[in-house]
Amino acid sequence: MAVDNTAYAWRNAADEWRCYQQLPADFVHDHRAALDEAATSLFAPVLVEAWAERGYAVEFISDGDAMQHRPHDPSDETYGQVWDEAAYRLDPYAVVRAARLDDVLPTYAD
């Protein structure tokens, strides 16, 4: 059993920027908080899928600080790999829609 926290996982996923690199940089800068909140809300099912592919069930905890004291199995390396894989799968335009910024996005140039 893995324990995870969606906000902590999103902040620590190296590939979170891959999601945002597909969007105009100014848009991401101006709306980063709303985008992160939306990404975090969409992240749980993607994390469940990524953990299951590695043979783990996952229990989500609400305290992100507790993640620093998580069990040693799975390893820190496995956590990083799962977070990165999950972040890679997150559709940036789904994040924009979840943040309710789909009407704002077209006002930004690529």
Short mmCIF file of C-alpha atoms in Angstrom, two decimals:
data_model
loop_
_atom_site.label_atom_id
_atom_site.label_comp_id
_atom_site.label_asym_id
_atom_site.label_seq_id
_atom_site.Cartn_x
_atom_site.Cartn_y
_atom_site.Cartn_z
CA MET A 1 0.00 0.00 0.00
CA ALA A 2 1.31 3.41 -0.97
CA VAL A 3 0.19 6.58 0.76
CA ASP A 4 -0.01 9.72 -1.32
CA ASN A 5 -1.25 13.30 -1.34
CA THR A 6 -2.31 14.82 -4.65
CA ALA A 7 -1.05 18.35 -3.95
CA TYR A 8 2.31 17.10 -2.65
CA ALA A 9 2.65 14.73 -5.61
CA TRP A 10 1.87 17.48 -8.12
CA ARG A 11 4.36 19.90 -6.56
CA ASN A 12 7.06 17.23 -6.58
CA ALA A 13 6.46 15.78 -10.04
CA ALA A 14 9.32 16.71 -12.33
CA ASP A 15 6.97 16.50 -15.31
CA GLU A 16 4.47 19.05 -14.03
CA TRP A 17 6.17 21.54 -16.33
CA ARG A 18 5.65 19.23 -19.32
CA CYS A 19 1.95 19.77 -18.82
CA TYR A 20 2.38 23.53 -18.65
CA GLN A 21 4.92 23.77 -21.48
CA GLN A 22 2.11 23.06 -23.91
CA LEU A 23 0.40 26.29 -22.82
CA PRO A 24 1.50 29.90 -23.38
CA ALA A 25 4.07 30.84 -20.72
CA ASP A 26 2.31 34.12 -19.86
CA PHE A 27 -0.97 32.27 -19.36
CA VAL A 28 0.69 29.80 -16.98
CA HIS A 29 2.41 32.62 -15.10
CA ASP A 30 -0.78 34.66 -14.73
CA HIS A 31 -2.98 31.72 -13.71
CA ARG A 32 -0.56 29.34 -11.99
CA ALA A 33 -2.51 29.06 -8.72
CA ALA A 34 -5.78 28.19 -10.47
CA LEU A 35 -4.00 25.76 -12.81
CA ASP A 36 -2.24 24.01 -9.92
CA GLU A 37 -5.51 23.72 -8.01
CA ALA A 38 -7.22 22.22 -11.05
CA ALA A 39 -4.32 19.86 -11.79
CA THR A 40 -4.37 18.68 -8.19
CA SER A 41 -8.10 17.97 -8.42
CA LEU A 42 -7.59 15.90 -11.59
CA PHE A 43 -4.48 14.11 -10.36
CA ALA A 44 -5.97 11.47 -8.01
CA PRO A 45 -7.38 9.05 -10.63
CA VAL A 46 -4.21 9.36 -12.70
CA LEU A 47 -2.11 8.58 -9.62
CA VAL A 48 -4.30 5.57 -8.80
CA GLU A 49 -3.70 4.24 -12.30
CA ALA A 50 0.06 4.84 -12.16
CA TRP A 51 0.35 3.17 -8.74
CA ALA A 52 -1.74 0.19 -9.88
CA GLU A 53 0.57 -0.34 -12.84
CA ARG A 54 3.38 -0.81 -10.32
CA GLY A 55 1.31 -3.24 -8.26
CA TYR A 56 0.31 -0.86 -5.48
CA ALA A 57 -3.00 0.24 -4.09
CA VAL A 58 -2.90 3.83 -2.87
CA GLU A 59 -4.44 5.57 0.12
CA PHE A 60 -4.69 9.34 -0.14
CA ILE A 61 -3.93 11.37 2.96
CA SER A 62 -4.93 14.99 3.45
CA ASP A 63 -1.72 16.13 5.17
CA GLY A 64 0.96 16.84 2.59
CA ASP A 65 3.53 17.40 5.33
CA ALA A 66 3.07 13.79 6.45
CA MET A 67 4.38 12.69 3.06
CA GLN A 68 7.89 13.51 4.23
CA HIS A 69 7.50 10.77 6.86
CA ARG A 70 5.94 8.13 4.62
CA PRO A 71 6.98 4.46 4.84
CA HIS A 72 10.14 3.39 3.01
CA ASP A 73 8.21 0.96 0.82
CA PRO A 74 7.59 2.04 -1.87
CA SER A 75 10.96 3.75 -2.25
CA ASP A 76 11.43 7.47 -2.83
CA GLU A 77 12.57 6.58 -6.34
CA THR A 78 9.29 4.74 -6.99
CA TYR A 79 7.28 7.70 -5.70
CA GLY A 80 9.17 10.03 -8.03
CA GLN A 81 8.63 7.73 -10.99
CA VAL A 82 4.90 7.40 -10.28
CA TRP A 83 4.47 11.15 -9.83
CA ASP A 84 6.36 11.88 -13.04
CA GLU A 85 4.41 9.27 -15.03
CA ALA A 86 1.11 10.58 -13.71
CA ALA A 87 2.03 14.21 -14.43
CA TYR A 88 3.08 13.23 -17.95
CA ARG A 89 -0.39 11.77 -18.56
CA LEU A 90 -2.30 14.82 -17.37
CA ASP A 91 -3.89 16.67 -20.29
CA PRO A 92 -3.04 20.38 -20.04
CA TYR A 93 -6.29 21.37 -21.73
CA ALA A 94 -8.28 19.31 -19.23
CA VAL A 95 -6.47 21.28 -16.52
CA VAL A 96 -7.43 24.55 -18.24
CA ARG A 97 -11.08 23.43 -18.44
CA ALA A 98 -11.09 22.31 -14.80
CA ALA A 99 -9.69 25.72 -13.83
CA ARG A 100 -12.51 27.30 -15.86
CA LEU A 101 -9.99 29.23 -17.90
CA ASP A 102 -10.89 27.85 -21.31
CA ASP A 103 -12.40 31.22 -22.32
CA VAL A 104 -9.28 33.05 -21.15
CA LEU A 105 -6.70 30.84 -22.88
CA PRO A 106 -7.42 32.09 -26.44
CA THR A 107 -6.57 35.64 -25.38
CA TYR A 108 -2.93 34.59 -24.92
CA ALA A 109 -0.60 34.25 -27.90
CA ASP A 110 1.66 31.22 -28.17
#
